[in-house]
Short mmCIF file of C-alpha atoms and ligand atoms in Angstrom, two decimals:
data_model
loop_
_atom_site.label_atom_id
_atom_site.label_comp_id
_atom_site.label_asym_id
_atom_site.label_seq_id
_atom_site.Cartn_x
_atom_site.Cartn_y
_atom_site.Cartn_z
CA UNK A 288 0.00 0.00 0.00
CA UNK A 289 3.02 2.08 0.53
CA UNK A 290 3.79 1.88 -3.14
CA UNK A 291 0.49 2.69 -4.17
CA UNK A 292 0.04 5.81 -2.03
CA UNK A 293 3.25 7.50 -3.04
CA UNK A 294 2.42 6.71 -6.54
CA UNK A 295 -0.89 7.98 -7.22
CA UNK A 296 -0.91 10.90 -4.58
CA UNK A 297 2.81 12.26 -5.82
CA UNK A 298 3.29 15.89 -4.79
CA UNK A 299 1.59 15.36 -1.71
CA UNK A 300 3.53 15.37 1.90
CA UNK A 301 2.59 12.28 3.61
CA UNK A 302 4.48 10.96 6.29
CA UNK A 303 4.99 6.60 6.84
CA UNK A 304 4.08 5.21 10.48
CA UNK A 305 4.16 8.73 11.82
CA UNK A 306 4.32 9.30 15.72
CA UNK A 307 1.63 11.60 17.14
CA UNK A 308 2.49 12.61 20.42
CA UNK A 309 4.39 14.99 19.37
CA UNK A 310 1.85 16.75 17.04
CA UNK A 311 -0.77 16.33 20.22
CA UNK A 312 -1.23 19.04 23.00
CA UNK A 313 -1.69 16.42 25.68
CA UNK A 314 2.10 15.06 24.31
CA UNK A 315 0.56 11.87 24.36
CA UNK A 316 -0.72 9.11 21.07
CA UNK A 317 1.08 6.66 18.97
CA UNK A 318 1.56 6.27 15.29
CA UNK A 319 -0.83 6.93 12.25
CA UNK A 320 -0.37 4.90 9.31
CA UNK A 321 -0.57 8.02 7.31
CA UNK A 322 0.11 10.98 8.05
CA UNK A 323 -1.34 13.83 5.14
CA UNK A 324 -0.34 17.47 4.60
CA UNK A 325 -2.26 18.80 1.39
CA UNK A 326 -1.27 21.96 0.43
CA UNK A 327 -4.79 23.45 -1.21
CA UNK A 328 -8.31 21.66 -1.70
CA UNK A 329 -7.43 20.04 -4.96
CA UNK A 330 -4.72 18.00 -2.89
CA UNK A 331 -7.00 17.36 -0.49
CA UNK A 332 -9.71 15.91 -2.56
CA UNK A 333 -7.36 13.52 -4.15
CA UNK A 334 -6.69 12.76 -0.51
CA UNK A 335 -10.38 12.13 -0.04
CA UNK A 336 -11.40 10.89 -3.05
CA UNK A 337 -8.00 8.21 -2.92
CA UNK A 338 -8.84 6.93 0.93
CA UNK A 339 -12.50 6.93 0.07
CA UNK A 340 -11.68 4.38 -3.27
CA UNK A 341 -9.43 2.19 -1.64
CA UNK A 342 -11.83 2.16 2.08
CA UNK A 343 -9.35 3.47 3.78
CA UNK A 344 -10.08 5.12 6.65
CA UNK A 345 -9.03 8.77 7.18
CA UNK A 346 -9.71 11.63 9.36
CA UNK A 347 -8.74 15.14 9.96
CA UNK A 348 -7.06 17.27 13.00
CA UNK A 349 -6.37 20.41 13.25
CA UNK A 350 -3.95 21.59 16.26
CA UNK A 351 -4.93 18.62 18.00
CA UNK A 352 -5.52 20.78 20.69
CA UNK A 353 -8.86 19.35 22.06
CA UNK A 354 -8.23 14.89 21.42
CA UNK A 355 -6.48 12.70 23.06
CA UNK A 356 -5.06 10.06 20.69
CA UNK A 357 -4.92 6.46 21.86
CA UNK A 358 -1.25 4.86 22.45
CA UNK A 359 -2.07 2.54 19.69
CA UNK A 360 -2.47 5.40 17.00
CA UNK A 361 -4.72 5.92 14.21
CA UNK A 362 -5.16 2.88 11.58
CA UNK A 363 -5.85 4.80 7.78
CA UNK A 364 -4.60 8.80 7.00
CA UNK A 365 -4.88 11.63 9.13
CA UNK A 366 -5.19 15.04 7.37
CA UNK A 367 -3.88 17.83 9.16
CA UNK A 368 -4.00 21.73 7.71
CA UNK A 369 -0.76 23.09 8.69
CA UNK A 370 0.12 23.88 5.11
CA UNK A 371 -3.54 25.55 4.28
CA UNK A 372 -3.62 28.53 6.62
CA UNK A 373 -4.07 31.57 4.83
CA UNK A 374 -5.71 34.64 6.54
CA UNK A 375 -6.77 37.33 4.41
CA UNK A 376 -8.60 40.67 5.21
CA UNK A 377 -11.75 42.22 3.65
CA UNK A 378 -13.14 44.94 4.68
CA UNK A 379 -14.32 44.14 7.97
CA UNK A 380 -14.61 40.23 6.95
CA UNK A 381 -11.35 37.34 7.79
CA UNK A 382 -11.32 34.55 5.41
CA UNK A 383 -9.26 32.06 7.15
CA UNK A 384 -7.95 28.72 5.85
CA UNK A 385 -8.84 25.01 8.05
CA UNK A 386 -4.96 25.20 9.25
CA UNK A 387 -5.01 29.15 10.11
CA UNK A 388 -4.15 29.49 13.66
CA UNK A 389 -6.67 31.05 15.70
CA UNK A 390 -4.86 32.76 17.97
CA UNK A 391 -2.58 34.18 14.98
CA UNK A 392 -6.01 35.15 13.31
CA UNK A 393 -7.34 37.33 16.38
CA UNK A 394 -3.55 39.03 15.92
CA UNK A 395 -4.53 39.65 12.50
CA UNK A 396 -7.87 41.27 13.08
CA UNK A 397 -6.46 43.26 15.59
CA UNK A 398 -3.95 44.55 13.46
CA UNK A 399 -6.73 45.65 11.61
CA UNK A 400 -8.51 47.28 14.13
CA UNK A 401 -11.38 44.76 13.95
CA UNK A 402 -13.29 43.82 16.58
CA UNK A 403 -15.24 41.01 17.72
CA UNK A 404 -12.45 37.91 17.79
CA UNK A 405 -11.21 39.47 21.18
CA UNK A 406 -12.49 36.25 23.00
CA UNK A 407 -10.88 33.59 20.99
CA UNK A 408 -7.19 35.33 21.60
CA UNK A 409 -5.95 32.54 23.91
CA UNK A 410 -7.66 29.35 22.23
CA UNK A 411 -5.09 27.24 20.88
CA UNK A 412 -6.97 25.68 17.97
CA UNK A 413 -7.37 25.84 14.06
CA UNK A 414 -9.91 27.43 12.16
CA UNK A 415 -11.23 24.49 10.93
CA UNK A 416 -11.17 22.78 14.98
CA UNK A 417 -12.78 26.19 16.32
CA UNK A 418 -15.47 25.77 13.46
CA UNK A 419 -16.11 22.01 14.45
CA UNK A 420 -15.96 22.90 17.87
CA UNK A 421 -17.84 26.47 18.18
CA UNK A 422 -14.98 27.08 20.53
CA UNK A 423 -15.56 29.63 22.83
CA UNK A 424 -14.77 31.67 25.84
CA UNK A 425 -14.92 34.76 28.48
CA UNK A 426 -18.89 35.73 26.54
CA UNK A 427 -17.51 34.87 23.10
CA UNK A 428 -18.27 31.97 21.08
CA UNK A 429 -17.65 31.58 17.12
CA UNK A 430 -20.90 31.23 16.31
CA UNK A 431 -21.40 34.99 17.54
CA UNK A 432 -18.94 36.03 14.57
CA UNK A 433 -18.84 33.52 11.36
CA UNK A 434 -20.73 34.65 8.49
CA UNK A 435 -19.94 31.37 6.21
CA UNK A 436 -18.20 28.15 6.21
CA UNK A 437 -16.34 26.66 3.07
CA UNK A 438 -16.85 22.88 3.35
CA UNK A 439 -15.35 19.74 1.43
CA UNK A 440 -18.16 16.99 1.66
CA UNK A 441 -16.70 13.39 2.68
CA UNK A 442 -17.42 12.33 -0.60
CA UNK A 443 -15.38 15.09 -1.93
CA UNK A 444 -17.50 17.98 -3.03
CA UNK A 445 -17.23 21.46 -1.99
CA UNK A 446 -20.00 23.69 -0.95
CA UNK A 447 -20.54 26.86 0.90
CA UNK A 448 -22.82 26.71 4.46
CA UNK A 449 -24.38 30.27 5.87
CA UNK A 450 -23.29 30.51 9.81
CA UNK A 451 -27.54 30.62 10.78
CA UNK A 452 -27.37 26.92 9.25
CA UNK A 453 -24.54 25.77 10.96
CA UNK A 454 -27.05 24.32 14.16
CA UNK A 455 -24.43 26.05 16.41
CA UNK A 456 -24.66 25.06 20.56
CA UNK A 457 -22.79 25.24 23.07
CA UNK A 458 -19.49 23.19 21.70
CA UNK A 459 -21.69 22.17 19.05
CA UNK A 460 -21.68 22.42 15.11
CA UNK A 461 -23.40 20.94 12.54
CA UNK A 462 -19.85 19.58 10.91
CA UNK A 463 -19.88 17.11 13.80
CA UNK A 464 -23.31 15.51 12.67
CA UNK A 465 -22.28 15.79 8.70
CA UNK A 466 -18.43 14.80 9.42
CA UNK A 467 -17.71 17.59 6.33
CA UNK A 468 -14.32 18.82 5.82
CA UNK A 469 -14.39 22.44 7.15
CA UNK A 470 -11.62 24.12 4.46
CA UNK A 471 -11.99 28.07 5.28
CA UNK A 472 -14.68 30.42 7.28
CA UNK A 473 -15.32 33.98 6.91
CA UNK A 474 -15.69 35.96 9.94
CA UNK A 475 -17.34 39.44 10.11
CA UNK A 476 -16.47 41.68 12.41
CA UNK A 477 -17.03 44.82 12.94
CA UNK A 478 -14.20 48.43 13.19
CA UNK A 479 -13.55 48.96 16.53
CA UNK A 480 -10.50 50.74 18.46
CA UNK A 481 -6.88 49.09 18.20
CA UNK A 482 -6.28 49.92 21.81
CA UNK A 483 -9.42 49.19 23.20
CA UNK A 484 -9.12 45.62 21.56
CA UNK A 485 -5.22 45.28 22.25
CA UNK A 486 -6.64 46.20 26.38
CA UNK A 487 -9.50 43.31 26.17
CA UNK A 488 -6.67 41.00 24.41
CA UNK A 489 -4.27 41.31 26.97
CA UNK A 490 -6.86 41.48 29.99
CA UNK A 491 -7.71 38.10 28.58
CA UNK A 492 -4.82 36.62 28.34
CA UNK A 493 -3.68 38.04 31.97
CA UNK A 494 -6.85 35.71 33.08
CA UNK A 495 -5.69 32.81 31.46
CA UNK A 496 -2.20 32.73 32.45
CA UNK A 497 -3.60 33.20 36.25
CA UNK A 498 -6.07 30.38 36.05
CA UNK A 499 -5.19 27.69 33.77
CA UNK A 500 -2.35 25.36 33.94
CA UNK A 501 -0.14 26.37 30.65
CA UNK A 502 3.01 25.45 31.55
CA UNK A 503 1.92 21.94 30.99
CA UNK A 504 0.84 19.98 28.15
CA UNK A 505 -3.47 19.44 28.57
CA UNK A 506 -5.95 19.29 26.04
CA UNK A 507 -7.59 22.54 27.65
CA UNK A 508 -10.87 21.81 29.87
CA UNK A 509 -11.62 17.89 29.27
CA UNK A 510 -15.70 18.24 30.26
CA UNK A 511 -18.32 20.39 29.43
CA UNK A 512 -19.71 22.79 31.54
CA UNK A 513 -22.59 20.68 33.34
CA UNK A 514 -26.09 22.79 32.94
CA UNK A 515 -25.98 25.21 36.22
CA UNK A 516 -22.57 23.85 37.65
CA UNK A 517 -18.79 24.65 36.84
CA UNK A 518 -16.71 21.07 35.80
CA UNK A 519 -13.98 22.38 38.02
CA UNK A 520 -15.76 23.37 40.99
CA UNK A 521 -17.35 20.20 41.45
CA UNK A 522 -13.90 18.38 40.95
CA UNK A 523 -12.82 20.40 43.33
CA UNK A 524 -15.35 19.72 45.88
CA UNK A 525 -14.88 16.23 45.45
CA UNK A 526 -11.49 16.51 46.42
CA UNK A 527 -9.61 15.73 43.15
CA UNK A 528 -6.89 18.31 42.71
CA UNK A 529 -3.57 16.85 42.06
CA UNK A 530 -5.45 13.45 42.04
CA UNK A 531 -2.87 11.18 39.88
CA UNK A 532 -3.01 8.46 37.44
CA UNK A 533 0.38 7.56 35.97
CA UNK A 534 1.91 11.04 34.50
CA UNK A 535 -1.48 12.55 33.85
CA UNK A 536 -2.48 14.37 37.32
CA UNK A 537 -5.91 17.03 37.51
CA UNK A 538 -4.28 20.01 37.74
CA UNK A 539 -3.64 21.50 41.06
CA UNK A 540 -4.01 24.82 39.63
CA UNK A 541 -7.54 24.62 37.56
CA UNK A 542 -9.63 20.99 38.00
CA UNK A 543 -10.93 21.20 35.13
CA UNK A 544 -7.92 20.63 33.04
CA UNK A 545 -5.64 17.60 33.30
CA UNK A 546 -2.15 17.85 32.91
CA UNK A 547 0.51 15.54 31.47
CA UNK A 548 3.54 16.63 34.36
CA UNK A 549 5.14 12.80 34.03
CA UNK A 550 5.20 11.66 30.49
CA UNK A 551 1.85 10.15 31.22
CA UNK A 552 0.23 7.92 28.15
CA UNK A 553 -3.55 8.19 26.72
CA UNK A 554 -4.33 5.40 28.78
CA UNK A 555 -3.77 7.44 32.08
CA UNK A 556 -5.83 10.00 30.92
CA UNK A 557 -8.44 7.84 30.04
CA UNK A 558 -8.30 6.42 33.48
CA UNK A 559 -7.90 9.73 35.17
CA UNK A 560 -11.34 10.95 33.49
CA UNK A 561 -12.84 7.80 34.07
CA UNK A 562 -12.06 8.38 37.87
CA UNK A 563 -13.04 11.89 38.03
CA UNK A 564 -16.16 11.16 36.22
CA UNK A 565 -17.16 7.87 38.29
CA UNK A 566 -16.65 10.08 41.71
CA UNK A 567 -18.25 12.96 40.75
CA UNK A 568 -21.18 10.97 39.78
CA UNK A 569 -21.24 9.21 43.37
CA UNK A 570 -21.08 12.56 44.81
CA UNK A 571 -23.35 14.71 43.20
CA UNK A 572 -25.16 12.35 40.86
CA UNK A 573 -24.29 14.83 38.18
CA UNK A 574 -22.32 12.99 34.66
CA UNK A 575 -19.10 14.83 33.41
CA UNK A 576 -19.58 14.47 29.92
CA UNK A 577 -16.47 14.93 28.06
CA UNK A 578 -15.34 17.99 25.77
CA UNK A 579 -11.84 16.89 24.89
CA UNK A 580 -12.52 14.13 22.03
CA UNK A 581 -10.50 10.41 22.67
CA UNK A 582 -9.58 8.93 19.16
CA UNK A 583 -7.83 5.82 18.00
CA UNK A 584 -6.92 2.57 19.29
CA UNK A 585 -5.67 1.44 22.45
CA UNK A 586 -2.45 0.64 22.79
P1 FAD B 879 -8.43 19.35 17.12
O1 FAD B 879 -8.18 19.10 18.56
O2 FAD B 879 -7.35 19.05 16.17
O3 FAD B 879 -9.73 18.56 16.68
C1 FAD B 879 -10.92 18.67 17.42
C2 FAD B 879 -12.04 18.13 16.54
O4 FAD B 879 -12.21 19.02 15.44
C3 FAD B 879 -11.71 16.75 15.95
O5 FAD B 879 -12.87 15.94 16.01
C4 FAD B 879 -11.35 17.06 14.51
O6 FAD B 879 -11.68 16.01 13.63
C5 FAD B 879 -12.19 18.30 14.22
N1 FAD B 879 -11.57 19.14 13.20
C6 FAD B 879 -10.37 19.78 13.27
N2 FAD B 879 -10.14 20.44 12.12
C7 FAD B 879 -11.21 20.23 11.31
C8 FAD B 879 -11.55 20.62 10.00
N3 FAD B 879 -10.76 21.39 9.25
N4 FAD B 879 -12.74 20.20 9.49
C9 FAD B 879 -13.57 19.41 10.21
N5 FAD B 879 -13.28 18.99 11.45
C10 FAD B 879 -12.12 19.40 12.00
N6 FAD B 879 -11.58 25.51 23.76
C11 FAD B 879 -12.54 26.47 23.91
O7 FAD B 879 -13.60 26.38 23.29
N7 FAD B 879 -12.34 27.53 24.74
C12 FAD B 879 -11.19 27.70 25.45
O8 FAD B 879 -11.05 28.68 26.17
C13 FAD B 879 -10.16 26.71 25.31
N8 FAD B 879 -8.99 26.83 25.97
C14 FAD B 879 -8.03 25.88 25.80
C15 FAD B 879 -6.82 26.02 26.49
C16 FAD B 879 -5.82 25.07 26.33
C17 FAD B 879 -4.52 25.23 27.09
C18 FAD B 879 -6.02 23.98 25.46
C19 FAD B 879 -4.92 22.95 25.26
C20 FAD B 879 -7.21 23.82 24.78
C21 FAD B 879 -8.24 24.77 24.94
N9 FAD B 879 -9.45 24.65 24.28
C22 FAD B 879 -10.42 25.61 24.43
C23 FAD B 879 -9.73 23.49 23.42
C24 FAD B 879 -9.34 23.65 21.95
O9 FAD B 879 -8.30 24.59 21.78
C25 FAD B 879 -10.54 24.05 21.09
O10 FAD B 879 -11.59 23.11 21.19
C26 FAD B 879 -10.16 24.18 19.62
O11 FAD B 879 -11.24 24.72 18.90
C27 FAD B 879 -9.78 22.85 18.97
O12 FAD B 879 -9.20 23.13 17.72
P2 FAD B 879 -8.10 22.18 17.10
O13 FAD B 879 -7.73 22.73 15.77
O14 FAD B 879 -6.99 21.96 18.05
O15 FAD B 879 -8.94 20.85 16.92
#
């Protein structure tokens, strides 16, 4: 199959038996078979169209910010967009590419004076992850500022999706029902004041750096936000800070997030949630549901 796959997709970066874990936030997941950088949507509808032909399997990840890959990797291709990230500026629109970084695109509209993206300055995702995801924070969510979504189809075709279609919730898109390829979104914001936004930017991050653990690799907060409860708080109640499992300990700092301070594996993570979840449960009857997304096989 090796053969095959640098013979008909020729031009295309793919990488053989490719470790994850270092490509992975959490710094933890074995190998993919295939590991698949197009460069623009043609290559990655040859990707498509090639897996989908020969049944192989294949996925896509963005900054791999918000899985945790299993230690026995990813069987098929993984797509990632880290060569399909270009921002550009419209008026008071963004287009950004699947592989754009968010953070980097916030920078951009502030450059620009633009406001509206102040919210999404600290999330380390991808366009195409904060589309799939409606990431959000501090009030701000994406679905309060995308206007359209570009999207490849699994089967290969492209077509355009308007944001009041997109079924948007709270960490909720319609891409994760449809399983489409999200390949660029337009943002409009709207011209505000480049200090005033550089202030709210900075204020942000100042919160972040004093609550959340980022000195460590995590996958950000691992559950939802329970309906009139915080995840942390009631990890926190039930005693569970700096509760361990292997490398992979709840952070001391913020509950919510788990850390990876010991070269922990997926496994202890899966544990550790497992734990958390099964406690929490006895305690308050309330079920952690999971926001960080656990992919592949075990090891
Ligand atoms: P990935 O983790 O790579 O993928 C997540 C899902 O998106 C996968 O199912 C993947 O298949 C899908 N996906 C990725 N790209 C595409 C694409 N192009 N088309 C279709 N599907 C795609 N999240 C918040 O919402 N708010 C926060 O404040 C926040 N803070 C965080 C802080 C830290 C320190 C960390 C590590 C994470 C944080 N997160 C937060 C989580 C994460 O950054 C977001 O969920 C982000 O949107 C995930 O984007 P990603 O590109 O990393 O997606």
């Amino acid at each position: 199959m090796k053969q095959h796959i640098i013979d008909t997709l020729a031009g295309i970066d793919i990488r053989f038996d490719e470790p994850l874990k270092p490509y992975t936030y959490t710094k933890v997941g074995g190998p993919v078979d295939y590991l698949a950088f197009p460069r623009n949507k043609f290559e990655l509808e040859r990707l498509v169209r090639f897996a989908n032909q020969e049944n192989i399997p294949w996925m896509v990840l963005g900054n791999s910010s918000n899985i945790i890959v299993r230690d026995g990797g990813i069987r098929g291709f993984v797509i990632m967009f880290d060569k399909f990230n270009t921002v550009t500026v419209n008026g008071y629109v963004i287009e950004a590419e699947a592989g754009a970084n968010l953070i980097e695109t916030t920078k951009v509209a502030q450059f620009h004076s633009l406001t509206g993206f102040e919210f999404a300055c600290g999330i380390p995702g991808s366009i195409g992850g904060a589309v799939f995801m409606n990431a959000g924070a501090y009030g701000g969510e994406i679905a309060h500022i995308l206007s359209s979504v570009k999207v490849m189809t699994k089967s290969g075709e492209i077509k355009t999706l308007d944001a009041k279609d997109m079924r948007f919730g709270y960490r909720q898109s319609l891409i994760q029902e449809t399983g489409d390829i999200v390949i660029s979104a337009k943002f409009a914001l709207k011209p505000g004041d480049y200090t005033l936004i550089s202030q709210e930017m900075a204020r942000l991050t100042h919160l972040r750096e004093l609550k959340q653990p980022l000195e460590f690799p995590s996958c950000g907060s691992v559950f939802k936000r329970p309906v009139g409860h915080f995840a942390g708080q009631l990890i926190m109640e039930a005693n569970l800070k700096g509760h361990r499992i292997g490398g992979v300990e709840v952070s001391t700092k913020h509950a919510g997030f788990m850390v990876n301070v010991a070269d922990g594996t997926a496994q202890d993570y899966e544990q550790l949630i497992a734990h958390v979840q099964a406690v929490v449960k006895e305690r308050t009857g309330i079920a952690l549901e999971t926001e960080v997304r656990v992919i592949g096989e075990k090891g």
